[in-house]
Amino acid sequence: MSLSNTSRNVTAPVYRDSAQTAILKNVITVVFCISINYVNGTLVYTFKKHQVFSMNPRYILYIHLVVNDIFLLTTFTVLQVLSYIVFTLNVSLCIVLLMLGIVFSLNNPLTLAAMAVECYIAICFPLRHTQICTAKKTHVVVGLIWAINAFSVIPDLFVTLSTESVEFFSSRVFCTRDNVFRKPYLAVKRDVFHTSFLVLVWLTLFYTYFRILFTAKAAATHAKKARNTVLLHGFQLLLCMLTYVYNFTIEGLTYFFPKDALTIRFIMNLFTSVCPRLISPVIYGLRDKTFRRYLKRYLFCTSANPK
């Protein structure tokens, strides 16, 4: 058993896994990370090799989601492995890793909303789609997504820099958000932002889905496919939402099963940080005929040219 500081500056017990359990958990996480990142890396390579994708707003948004998944999964894996190897991290390093992870995790819901809007415009306004959804405008949208999410976490950094002592930044903590951004009002700010954020994204998904649904009743094949794609985005968003109820779920389950606290935390981490990353390759990598044709060639390192 080791000790670390909680967000209330109270010393609380933190239990560590046995060596065999720690190795097993890290092997599972690293294998998932390497496997998913290999597939996603192949998707990125396919995208970069063929101009037909780089000029299409739909694929630009999709590959942004994939790249974001790669960084998010890598950051999560690094944090988990480090937490088992050295247990505590320098606060300054922890803040950098956490801020990157937070921005990556917030990027996904907004990207899903943007992809749903693109599907909606393509189906409901087909004649104006090429004018509204251009590659240049899509890159601007991606930039706005990054800016919005970066500015959502920067206040936490500024508050911490202005309220914590210099010694705090050279100390070591178990690397969690509550352990470095320790002011209670930052947690309130985070909850308000997450709630508003998710309401906006869900309203966007519901609106686009039902508008596409009504169009799909005209038996248009593309409309039905777009409707199913938005449904997949909704399922992926549900998995992403687990991030926002992570602390609440951990606390609730740990209250009822205190002896299984470490197992609960590990399983929740898999569901919130790994499982949503499995969905991205499916939506276009397997369902999209154009992408799949090229992807099979690179994924399995075959020399045959796609027809």
PDB file of C-alpha atoms in Angstrom:
ATOM      1  CA  MET A   1       0.000   0.000   0.000  1.00  0.00           C
ATOM      2  CA  SER A   2       1.221   3.507  -0.853  1.00  0.00           C
ATOM      3  CA  LEU A   3       0.012   6.996  -0.060  1.00  0.00           C
ATOM      4  CA  SER A   4      -0.901   9.909  -2.286  1.00  0.00           C
ATOM      5  CA  ASN A   5      -2.693  13.233  -1.957  1.00  0.00           C
ATOM      6  CA  THR A   6      -6.314  13.583  -2.933  1.00  0.00           C
ATOM      7  CA  SER A   7      -7.941  16.717  -4.320  1.00  0.00           C
ATOM      8  CA  ARG A   8      -8.769  17.826  -0.784  1.00  0.00           C
ATOM      9  CA  ASN A   9      -5.130  17.644   0.309  1.00  0.00           C
ATOM     10  CA  VAL A  10      -5.963  14.774   2.646  1.00  0.00           C
ATOM     11  CA  THR A  11      -3.744  11.726   2.794  1.00  0.00           C
ATOM     12  CA  ALA A  12      -5.678   8.706   1.567  1.00  0.00           C
ATOM     13  CA  PRO A  13      -4.662   5.100   1.028  1.00  0.00           C
ATOM     14  CA  VAL A  14      -3.984   3.977  -2.502  1.00  0.00           C
ATOM     15  CA  TYR A  15      -3.622   0.239  -2.979  1.00  0.00           C
ATOM     16  CA  ARG A  16      -1.294  -1.268  -5.554  1.00  0.00           C
ATOM     17  CA  ASP A  17      -1.734  -4.449  -7.561  1.00  0.00           C
ATOM     18  CA  SER A  18       0.494  -7.458  -7.146  1.00  0.00           C
ATOM     19  CA  ALA A  19       3.320  -7.810  -9.686  1.00  0.00           C
ATOM     20  CA  GLN A  20       1.490 -10.497 -11.709  1.00  0.00           C
ATOM     21  CA  THR A  21      -1.764  -8.513 -11.831  1.00  0.00           C
ATOM     22  CA  ALA A  22       0.088  -5.328 -12.793  1.00  0.00           C
ATOM     23  CA  ILE A  23       1.918  -7.125 -15.629  1.00  0.00           C
ATOM     24  CA  LEU A  24      -1.320  -8.692 -16.898  1.00  0.00           C
ATOM     25  CA  LYS A  25      -3.181  -5.371 -16.925  1.00  0.00           C
ATOM     26  CA  ASN A  26      -0.357  -3.560 -18.686  1.00  0.00           C
ATOM     27  CA  VAL A  27       0.048  -6.332 -21.266  1.00  0.00           C
ATOM     28  CA  ILE A  28      -3.690  -6.158 -22.059  1.00  0.00           C
ATOM     29  CA  THR A  29      -3.583  -2.376 -22.400  1.00  0.00           C
ATOM     30  CA  VAL A  30      -0.384  -2.294 -24.485  1.00  0.00           C
ATOM     31  CA  VAL A  31      -1.616  -5.053 -26.826  1.00  0.00           C
ATOM     32  CA  PHE A  32      -4.887  -3.167 -27.366  1.00  0.00           C
ATOM     33  CA  CYS A  33      -2.958   0.062 -27.945  1.00  0.00           C
ATOM     34  CA  ILE A  34      -0.550  -1.436 -30.483  1.00  0.00           C
ATOM     35  CA  SER A  35      -3.308  -3.323 -32.340  1.00  0.00           C
ATOM     36  CA  ILE A  36      -5.701  -0.384 -32.595  1.00  0.00           C
ATOM     37  CA  ASN A  37      -2.945   2.087 -33.428  1.00  0.00           C
ATOM     38  CA  TYR A  38      -1.653  -0.228 -36.161  1.00  0.00           C
ATOM     39  CA  VAL A  39      -5.059  -0.285 -37.839  1.00  0.00           C
ATOM     40  CA  ASN A  40      -5.557   3.441 -37.310  1.00  0.00           C
ATOM     41  CA  GLY A  41      -2.035   4.161 -38.548  1.00  0.00           C
ATOM     42  CA  THR A  42      -2.858   2.219 -41.717  1.00  0.00           C
ATOM     43  CA  LEU A  43      -6.001   4.323 -42.122  1.00  0.00           C
ATOM     44  CA  VAL A  44      -3.920   7.506 -41.854  1.00  0.00           C
ATOM     45  CA  TYR A  45      -1.373   6.159 -44.356  1.00  0.00           C
ATOM     46  CA  THR A  46      -4.175   5.260 -46.778  1.00  0.00           C
ATOM     47  CA  PHE A  47      -5.633   8.746 -46.406  1.00  0.00           C
ATOM     48  CA  LYS A  48      -2.288  10.435 -47.097  1.00  0.00           C
ATOM     49  CA  LYS A  49      -1.480   8.245 -50.121  1.00  0.00           C
ATOM     50  CA  HIS A  50      -4.620   9.054 -52.107  1.00  0.00           C
ATOM     51  CA  GLN A  51      -5.810  12.548 -52.954  1.00  0.00           C
ATOM     52  CA  VAL A  52      -9.388  11.326 -53.371  1.00  0.00           C
ATOM     53  CA  PHE A  53      -9.602  11.249 -49.581  1.00  0.00           C
ATOM     54  CA  SER A  54      -7.709  14.437 -48.719  1.00  0.00           C
ATOM     55  CA  MET A  55     -10.120  16.573 -50.775  1.00  0.00           C
ATOM     56  CA  ASN A  56     -13.273  15.041 -49.280  1.00  0.00           C
ATOM     57  CA  PRO A  57     -14.635  16.791 -46.113  1.00  0.00           C
ATOM     58  CA  ARG A  58     -16.096  13.532 -44.830  1.00  0.00           C
ATOM     59  CA  TYR A  59     -12.752  11.756 -44.895  1.00  0.00           C
ATOM     60  CA  ILE A  60     -10.910  14.787 -43.479  1.00  0.00           C
ATOM     61  CA  LEU A  61     -13.171  14.764 -40.419  1.00  0.00           C
ATOM     62  CA  TYR A  62     -12.890  11.006 -40.151  1.00  0.00           C
ATOM     63  CA  ILE A  63      -9.100  10.965 -40.295  1.00  0.00           C
ATOM     64  CA  HIS A  64      -9.023  13.747 -37.687  1.00  0.00           C
ATOM     65  CA  LEU A  65     -11.044  11.440 -35.445  1.00  0.00           C
ATOM     66  CA  VAL A  66      -8.633   8.582 -36.144  1.00  0.00           C
ATOM     67  CA  VAL A  67      -5.498  10.662 -35.475  1.00  0.00           C
ATOM     68  CA  ASN A  68      -7.085  11.944 -32.290  1.00  0.00           C
ATOM     69  CA  ASP A  69      -7.802   8.340 -31.251  1.00  0.00           C
ATOM     70  CA  ILE A  70      -4.141   7.430 -31.814  1.00  0.00           C
ATOM     71  CA  PHE A  71      -2.896  10.255 -29.593  1.00  0.00           C
ATOM     72  CA  LEU A  72      -5.547   9.683 -26.941  1.00  0.00           C
ATOM     73  CA  LEU A  73      -4.925   5.952 -26.703  1.00  0.00           C
ATOM     74  CA  THR A  74      -1.151   6.466 -26.641  1.00  0.00           C
ATOM     75  CA  THR A  75      -1.401   9.091 -23.879  1.00  0.00           C
ATOM     76  CA  PHE A  76      -3.687   6.847 -21.830  1.00  0.00           C
ATOM     77  CA  THR A  77      -1.344   3.864 -22.228  1.00  0.00           C
ATOM     78  CA  VAL A  78       1.736   5.904 -21.281  1.00  0.00           C
ATOM     79  CA  LEU A  79      -0.018   7.220 -18.167  1.00  0.00           C
ATOM     80  CA  GLN A  80      -1.145   3.756 -17.121  1.00  0.00           C
ATOM     81  CA  VAL A  81       2.243   2.097 -17.662  1.00  0.00           C
ATOM     82  CA  LEU A  82       4.043   4.916 -15.841  1.00  0.00           C
ATOM     83  CA  SER A  83       1.599   4.678 -12.945  1.00  0.00           C
ATOM     84  CA  TYR A  84       2.616   1.031 -12.489  1.00  0.00           C
ATOM     85  CA  ILE A  85       6.342   1.515 -13.049  1.00  0.00           C
ATOM     86  CA  VAL A  86       7.015   4.648 -11.004  1.00  0.00           C
ATOM     87  CA  PHE A  87       3.539   5.040  -9.415  1.00  0.00           C
ATOM     88  CA  THR A  88       3.866   8.811  -8.923  1.00  0.00           C
ATOM     89  CA  LEU A  89       4.872  11.394 -11.514  1.00  0.00           C
ATOM     90  CA  ASN A  90       6.381  14.839 -11.337  1.00  0.00           C
ATOM     91  CA  VAL A  91       3.463  17.304 -11.174  1.00  0.00           C
ATOM     92  CA  SER A  92       4.681  19.361 -14.137  1.00  0.00           C
ATOM     93  CA  LEU A  93       4.958  16.288 -16.377  1.00  0.00           C
ATOM     94  CA  CYS A  94       1.592  15.039 -15.125  1.00  0.00           C
ATOM     95  CA  ILE A  95      -0.071  18.361 -16.011  1.00  0.00           C
ATOM     96  CA  VAL A  96       1.292  18.221 -19.571  1.00  0.00           C
ATOM     97  CA  LEU A  97       0.090  14.639 -20.114  1.00  0.00           C
ATOM     98  CA  LEU A  98      -3.297  15.325 -18.526  1.00  0.00           C
ATOM     99  CA  MET A  99      -3.938  18.468 -20.565  1.00  0.00           C
ATOM    100  CA  LEU A 100      -3.121  16.611 -23.774  1.00  0.00           C
ATOM    101  CA  GLY A 101      -5.372  13.717 -22.762  1.00  0.00           C
ATOM    102  CA  ILE A 102      -8.236  16.063 -21.817  1.00  0.00           C
ATOM    103  CA  VAL A 103      -8.085  17.929 -25.131  1.00  0.00           C
ATOM    104  CA  PHE A 104      -7.912  14.663 -27.094  1.00  0.00           C
ATOM    105  CA  SER A 105     -10.919  13.252 -25.221  1.00  0.00           C
ATOM    106  CA  LEU A 106     -12.965  16.428 -25.773  1.00  0.00           C
ATOM    107  CA  ASN A 107     -12.089  16.566 -29.480  1.00  0.00           C
ATOM    108  CA  ASN A 108     -13.941  13.354 -30.258  1.00  0.00           C
ATOM    109  CA  PRO A 109     -17.542  14.391 -29.416  1.00  0.00           C
ATOM    110  CA  LEU A 110     -17.246  17.649 -31.364  1.00  0.00           C
ATOM    111  CA  THR A 111     -15.740  15.803 -34.334  1.00  0.00           C
ATOM    112  CA  LEU A 112     -18.619  13.307 -34.235  1.00  0.00           C
ATOM    113  CA  ALA A 113     -21.083  16.209 -34.229  1.00  0.00           C
ATOM    114  CA  ALA A 114     -19.310  17.795 -37.217  1.00  0.00           C
ATOM    115  CA  MET A 115     -19.429  14.469 -39.097  1.00  0.00           C
ATOM    116  CA  ALA A 116     -23.153  14.153 -38.394  1.00  0.00           C
ATOM    117  CA  VAL A 117     -23.745  17.680 -39.736  1.00  0.00           C
ATOM    118  CA  GLU A 118     -21.765  16.828 -42.882  1.00  0.00           C
ATOM    119  CA  CYS A 119     -23.944  13.723 -43.418  1.00  0.00           C
ATOM    120  CA  TYR A 120     -27.064  15.851 -42.903  1.00  0.00           C
ATOM    121  CA  ILE A 121     -25.973  18.440 -45.476  1.00  0.00           C
ATOM    122  CA  ALA A 122     -24.990  15.737 -47.988  1.00  0.00           C
ATOM    123  CA  ILE A 123     -28.417  14.076 -47.766  1.00  0.00           C
ATOM    124  CA  CYS A 124     -30.758  16.999 -47.183  1.00  0.00           C
ATOM    125  CA  PHE A 125     -28.984  19.606 -49.337  1.00  0.00           C
ATOM    126  CA  PRO A 126     -27.175  17.539 -51.984  1.00  0.00           C
ATOM    127  CA  LEU A 127     -26.993  20.363 -54.538  1.00  0.00           C
ATOM    128  CA  ARG A 128     -25.332  22.723 -52.059  1.00  0.00           C
ATOM    129  CA  HIS A 129     -23.105  20.150 -50.368  1.00  0.00           C
ATOM    130  CA  THR A 130     -20.013  20.856 -52.496  1.00  0.00           C
ATOM    131  CA  GLN A 131     -20.391  24.601 -51.820  1.00  0.00           C
ATOM    132  CA  ILE A 132     -20.999  24.340 -48.062  1.00  0.00           C
ATOM    133  CA  CYS A 133     -18.620  21.467 -47.262  1.00  0.00           C
ATOM    134  CA  THR A 134     -15.237  22.201 -48.793  1.00  0.00           C
ATOM    135  CA  ALA A 135     -11.820  20.910 -47.728  1.00  0.00           C
ATOM    136  CA  LYS A 136     -10.741  24.415 -46.664  1.00  0.00           C
ATOM    137  CA  LYS A 137     -13.828  24.971 -44.496  1.00  0.00           C
ATOM    138  CA  THR A 138     -13.395  21.519 -42.972  1.00  0.00           C
ATOM    139  CA  HIS A 139      -9.837  22.340 -41.896  1.00  0.00           C
ATOM    140  CA  VAL A 140     -11.178  25.533 -40.292  1.00  0.00           C
ATOM    141  CA  VAL A 141     -13.744  23.454 -38.384  1.00  0.00           C
ATOM    142  CA  VAL A 142     -10.981  21.115 -37.168  1.00  0.00           C
ATOM    143  CA  GLY A 143      -8.984  24.136 -35.991  1.00  0.00           C
ATOM    144  CA  LEU A 144     -12.020  25.503 -34.130  1.00  0.00           C
ATOM    145  CA  ILE A 145     -12.531  22.147 -32.409  1.00  0.00           C
ATOM    146  CA  TRP A 146      -8.964  22.238 -31.120  1.00  0.00           C
ATOM    147  CA  ALA A 147      -9.246  25.881 -30.046  1.00  0.00           C
ATOM    148  CA  ILE A 148     -12.522  25.392 -28.146  1.00  0.00           C
ATOM    149  CA  ASN A 149     -11.251  22.375 -26.252  1.00  0.00           C
ATOM    150  CA  ALA A 150      -7.836  23.887 -25.528  1.00  0.00           C
ATOM    151  CA  PHE A 151      -9.456  27.000 -24.055  1.00  0.00           C
ATOM    152  CA  SER A 152     -11.716  24.806 -21.901  1.00  0.00           C
ATOM    153  CA  VAL A 153      -8.739  23.413 -19.964  1.00  0.00           C
ATOM    154  CA  ILE A 154      -6.333  26.367 -20.029  1.00  0.00           C
ATOM    155  CA  PRO A 155      -8.180  28.114 -17.123  1.00  0.00           C
ATOM    156  CA  ASP A 156      -7.415  25.070 -14.951  1.00  0.00           C
ATOM    157  CA  LEU A 157      -3.721  25.540 -15.691  1.00  0.00           C
ATOM    158  CA  PHE A 158      -3.783  29.273 -14.985  1.00  0.00           C
ATOM    159  CA  VAL A 159      -5.638  28.793 -11.690  1.00  0.00           C
ATOM    160  CA  THR A 160      -3.187  26.104 -10.624  1.00  0.00           C
ATOM    161  CA  LEU A 161      -0.172  28.227 -11.574  1.00  0.00           C
ATOM    162  CA  SER A 162      -1.498  31.196  -9.591  1.00  0.00           C
ATOM    163  CA  THR A 163      -2.661  29.341  -6.467  1.00  0.00           C
ATOM    164  CA  GLU A 164      -0.188  26.514  -5.934  1.00  0.00           C
ATOM    165  CA  SER A 165       3.302  26.890  -4.476  1.00  0.00           C
ATOM    166  CA  VAL A 166       6.444  26.470  -6.576  1.00  0.00           C
ATOM    167  CA  GLU A 167       7.280  23.366  -4.539  1.00  0.00           C
ATOM    168  CA  PHE A 168       4.037  21.735  -5.653  1.00  0.00           C
ATOM    169  CA  PHE A 169       5.158  21.663  -9.298  1.00  0.00           C
ATOM    170  CA  SER A 170       8.378  19.854  -8.409  1.00  0.00           C
ATOM    171  CA  SER A 171       6.618  17.357  -6.131  1.00  0.00           C
ATOM    172  CA  ARG A 172       5.275  13.948  -7.180  1.00  0.00           C
ATOM    173  CA  VAL A 173       1.645  12.776  -7.211  1.00  0.00           C
ATOM    174  CA  PHE A 174      -0.433   9.899  -8.474  1.00  0.00           C
ATOM    175  CA  CYS A 175      -1.325  11.410 -11.861  1.00  0.00           C
ATOM    176  CA  THR A 176      -5.057  12.146 -11.932  1.00  0.00           C
ATOM    177  CA  ARG A 177      -6.881  15.373 -12.773  1.00  0.00           C
ATOM    178  CA  ASP A 178      -8.137  15.907  -9.227  1.00  0.00           C
ATOM    179  CA  ASN A 179      -4.643  15.502  -7.815  1.00  0.00           C
ATOM    180  CA  VAL A 180      -3.137  18.349  -9.853  1.00  0.00           C
ATOM    181  CA  PHE A 181      -6.110  20.667 -10.464  1.00  0.00           C
ATOM    182  CA  ARG A 182      -7.130  20.625  -6.819  1.00  0.00           C
ATOM    183  CA  LYS A 183      -9.409  23.637  -6.365  1.00  0.00           C
ATOM    184  CA  PRO A 184     -13.062  22.568  -5.780  1.00  0.00           C
ATOM    185  CA  TYR A 185     -14.466  25.242  -8.110  1.00  0.00           C
ATOM    186  CA  LEU A 186     -12.442  23.785 -10.978  1.00  0.00           C
ATOM    187  CA  ALA A 187     -14.419  20.558 -10.595  1.00  0.00           C
ATOM    188  CA  VAL A 188     -17.656  22.573 -10.696  1.00  0.00           C
ATOM    189  CA  LYS A 189     -16.459  24.399 -13.816  1.00  0.00           C
ATOM    190  CA  ARG A 190     -15.556  21.085 -15.422  1.00  0.00           C
ATOM    191  CA  ASP A 191     -18.985  19.568 -14.691  1.00  0.00           C
ATOM    192  CA  VAL A 192     -20.838  22.615 -16.052  1.00  0.00           C
ATOM    193  CA  PHE A 193     -18.748  22.614 -19.208  1.00  0.00           C
ATOM    194  CA  HIS A 194     -19.144  18.880 -19.767  1.00  0.00           C
ATOM    195  CA  THR A 195     -22.918  19.071 -19.281  1.00  0.00           C
ATOM    196  CA  SER A 196     -23.339  21.986 -21.714  1.00  0.00           C
ATOM    197  CA  PHE A 197     -20.919  20.360 -24.126  1.00  0.00           C
ATOM    198  CA  LEU A 198     -22.764  17.030 -24.211  1.00  0.00           C
ATOM    199  CA  VAL A 199     -26.212  18.626 -24.478  1.00  0.00           C
ATOM    200  CA  LEU A 200     -25.049  20.546 -27.544  1.00  0.00           C
ATOM    201  CA  VAL A 201     -23.528  17.449 -29.177  1.00  0.00           C
ATOM    202  CA  TRP A 202     -26.546  15.244 -28.440  1.00  0.00           C
ATOM    203  CA  LEU A 203     -28.983  17.857 -29.784  1.00  0.00           C
ATOM    204  CA  THR A 204     -26.899  18.007 -32.963  1.00  0.00           C
ATOM    205  CA  LEU A 205     -26.935  14.217 -33.363  1.00  0.00           C
ATOM    206  CA  PHE A 206     -30.678  13.912 -32.677  1.00  0.00           C
ATOM    207  CA  TYR A 207     -31.556  16.722 -35.074  1.00  0.00           C
ATOM    208  CA  THR A 208     -29.388  15.411 -37.914  1.00  0.00           C
ATOM    209  CA  TYR A 209     -30.543  11.815 -37.370  1.00  0.00           C
ATOM    210  CA  PHE A 210     -34.254  12.601 -37.558  1.00  0.00           C
ATOM    211  CA  ARG A 211     -33.851  14.910 -40.534  1.00  0.00           C
ATOM    212  CA  ILE A 212     -31.925  12.169 -42.349  1.00  0.00           C
ATOM    213  CA  LEU A 213     -34.518   9.607 -41.195  1.00  0.00           C
ATOM    214  CA  PHE A 214     -37.349  11.509 -42.858  1.00  0.00           C
ATOM    215  CA  THR A 215     -35.311  11.811 -46.031  1.00  0.00           C
ATOM    216  CA  ALA A 216     -34.504   8.095 -45.912  1.00  0.00           C
ATOM    217  CA  LYS A 217     -38.219   7.282 -46.111  1.00  0.00           C
ATOM    218  CA  ALA A 218     -37.957   8.219 -49.747  1.00  0.00           C
ATOM    219  CA  ALA A 219     -35.967   4.952 -50.098  1.00  0.00           C
ATOM    220  CA  ALA A 220     -32.728   6.699 -50.967  1.00  0.00           C
ATOM    221  CA  THR A 221     -29.861   4.263 -50.391  1.00  0.00           C
ATOM    222  CA  HIS A 222     -27.380   6.994 -49.459  1.00  0.00           C
ATOM    223  CA  ALA A 223     -29.825   8.468 -46.956  1.00  0.00           C
ATOM    224  CA  LYS A 224     -30.268   5.114 -45.211  1.00  0.00           C
ATOM    225  CA  LYS A 225     -26.520   4.623 -45.048  1.00  0.00           C
ATOM    226  CA  ALA A 226     -26.079   8.125 -43.618  1.00  0.00           C
ATOM    227  CA  ARG A 227     -28.757   7.392 -41.008  1.00  0.00           C
ATOM    228  CA  ASN A 228     -26.911   4.249 -39.929  1.00  0.00           C
ATOM    229  CA  THR A 229     -23.647   6.191 -39.794  1.00  0.00           C
ATOM    230  CA  VAL A 230     -25.169   8.797 -37.471  1.00  0.00           C
ATOM    231  CA  LEU A 231     -26.467   5.953 -35.290  1.00  0.00           C
ATOM    232  CA  LEU A 232     -22.917   4.596 -35.055  1.00  0.00           C
ATOM    233  CA  HIS A 233     -21.733   8.084 -34.125  1.00  0.00           C
ATOM    234  CA  GLY A 234     -24.370   8.078 -31.376  1.00  0.00           C
ATOM    235  CA  PHE A 235     -23.130   4.758 -30.033  1.00  0.00           C
ATOM    236  CA  GLN A 236     -19.555   5.997 -30.118  1.00  0.00           C
ATOM    237  CA  LEU A 237     -20.623   9.150 -28.292  1.00  0.00           C
ATOM    238  CA  LEU A 238     -22.285   7.019 -25.609  1.00  0.00           C
ATOM    239  CA  LEU A 239     -18.947   5.316 -25.012  1.00  0.00           C
ATOM    240  CA  CYS A 240     -17.182   8.682 -24.978  1.00  0.00           C
ATOM    241  CA  MET A 241     -19.694   9.919 -22.396  1.00  0.00           C
ATOM    242  CA  LEU A 242     -18.406   7.343 -19.930  1.00  0.00           C
ATOM    243  CA  THR A 243     -15.424   9.682 -19.531  1.00  0.00           C
ATOM    244  CA  TYR A 244     -17.701  12.343 -18.036  1.00  0.00           C
ATOM    245  CA  VAL A 245     -19.263   9.987 -15.485  1.00  0.00           C
ATOM    246  CA  TYR A 246     -15.941   8.251 -14.809  1.00  0.00           C
ATOM    247  CA  ASN A 247     -15.353   9.641 -11.304  1.00  0.00           C
ATOM    248  CA  PHE A 248     -18.977   9.226 -10.263  1.00  0.00           C
ATOM    249  CA  THR A 249     -19.050   5.615 -11.489  1.00  0.00           C
ATOM    250  CA  ILE A 250     -15.730   4.774  -9.834  1.00  0.00           C
ATOM    251  CA  GLU A 251     -16.869   6.228  -6.508  1.00  0.00           C
ATOM    252  CA  GLY A 252     -20.235   4.462  -6.650  1.00  0.00           C
ATOM    253  CA  LEU A 253     -18.876   1.036  -7.546  1.00  0.00           C
ATOM    254  CA  THR A 254     -15.987   1.334  -5.085  1.00  0.00           C
ATOM    255  CA  TYR A 255     -18.451   2.156  -2.314  1.00  0.00           C
ATOM    256  CA  PHE A 256     -20.247  -1.162  -2.887  1.00  0.00           C
ATOM    257  CA  PHE A 257     -17.134  -3.196  -3.784  1.00  0.00           C
ATOM    258  CA  PRO A 258     -14.232  -1.584  -1.887  1.00  0.00           C
ATOM    259  CA  LYS A 259     -11.963  -4.633  -2.241  1.00  0.00           C
ATOM    260  CA  ASP A 260     -12.233  -4.467  -6.036  1.00  0.00           C
ATOM    261  CA  ALA A 261     -11.314  -0.790  -6.389  1.00  0.00           C
ATOM    262  CA  LEU A 262      -8.295  -1.408  -8.625  1.00  0.00           C
ATOM    263  CA  THR A 263     -10.171  -3.831 -10.885  1.00  0.00           C
ATOM    264  CA  ILE A 264     -13.087  -1.401 -11.191  1.00  0.00           C
ATOM    265  CA  ARG A 265     -10.730   1.427 -12.152  1.00  0.00           C
ATOM    266  CA  PHE A 266      -8.952  -0.739 -14.744  1.00  0.00           C
ATOM    267  CA  ILE A 267     -12.206  -1.919 -16.369  1.00  0.00           C
ATOM    268  CA  MET A 268     -13.590   1.627 -16.445  1.00  0.00           C
ATOM    269  CA  ASN A 269     -10.370   2.813 -18.069  1.00  0.00           C
ATOM    270  CA  LEU A 270     -10.746   0.170 -20.789  1.00  0.00           C
ATOM    271  CA  PHE A 271     -14.367   1.163 -21.445  1.00  0.00           C
ATOM    272  CA  THR A 272     -13.700   4.911 -21.509  1.00  0.00           C
ATOM    273  CA  SER A 273     -10.311   5.076 -23.235  1.00  0.00           C
ATOM    274  CA  VAL A 274      -9.976   1.889 -25.313  1.00  0.00           C
ATOM    275  CA  CYS A 275     -13.437   0.682 -26.423  1.00  0.00           C
ATOM    276  CA  PRO A 276     -14.454   3.930 -28.192  1.00  0.00           C
ATOM    277  CA  ARG A 277     -11.224   3.693 -30.209  1.00  0.00           C
ATOM    278  CA  LEU A 278     -12.413   0.333 -31.617  1.00  0.00           C
ATOM    279  CA  ILE A 279     -15.426   1.939 -33.290  1.00  0.00           C
ATOM    280  CA  SER A 280     -13.607   4.436 -35.526  1.00  0.00           C
ATOM    281  CA  PRO A 281     -11.992   1.873 -37.887  1.00  0.00           C
ATOM    282  CA  VAL A 282     -15.382   0.187 -38.354  1.00  0.00           C
ATOM    283  CA  ILE A 283     -17.370   3.245 -39.426  1.00  0.00           C
ATOM    284  CA  TYR A 284     -15.341   3.972 -42.566  1.00  0.00           C
ATOM    285  CA  GLY A 285     -12.469   1.494 -42.614  1.00  0.00           C
ATOM    286  CA  LEU A 286     -14.851  -1.452 -43.030  1.00  0.00           C
ATOM    287  CA  ARG A 287     -18.187   0.088 -44.080  1.00  0.00           C
ATOM    288  CA  ASP A 288     -16.913   2.485 -46.728  1.00  0.00           C
ATOM    289  CA  LYS A 289     -16.245   0.660 -50.004  1.00  0.00           C
ATOM    290  CA  THR A 290     -13.746   3.182 -51.353  1.00  0.00           C
ATOM    291  CA  PHE A 291     -11.701   3.276 -48.170  1.00  0.00           C
ATOM    292  CA  ARG A 292     -11.937  -0.488 -47.661  1.00  0.00           C
ATOM    293  CA  ARG A 293     -10.597  -1.158 -51.152  1.00  0.00           C
ATOM    294  CA  TYR A 294      -7.369   0.709 -50.408  1.00  0.00           C
ATOM    295  CA  LEU A 295      -7.183  -0.264 -46.756  1.00  0.00           C
ATOM    296  CA  LYS A 296      -7.043  -4.019 -47.441  1.00  0.00           C
ATOM    297  CA  ARG A 297      -3.998  -3.477 -49.611  1.00  0.00           C
ATOM    298  CA  TYR A 298      -1.991  -1.653 -46.921  1.00  0.00           C
ATOM    299  CA  LEU A 299      -3.337  -3.398 -43.827  1.00  0.00           C
ATOM    300  CA  PHE A 300      -2.203  -6.825 -44.986  1.00  0.00           C
ATOM    301  CA  CYS A 301       0.797  -5.533 -46.968  1.00  0.00           C
ATOM    302  CA  THR A 302      -0.431  -7.012 -50.248  1.00  0.00           C
ATOM    303  CA  SER A 303       0.967  -5.823 -53.552  1.00  0.00           C
ATOM    304  CA  ALA A 304      -2.241  -6.061 -55.558  1.00  0.00           C
ATOM    305  CA  ASN A 305      -3.576  -2.736 -56.797  1.00  0.00           C
ATOM    306  CA  PRO A 306      -7.139  -1.877 -55.755  1.00  0.00           C
ATOM    307  CA  LYS A 307      -9.527  -1.845 -58.625  1.00  0.00           C
TER     308      LYS A 307
END
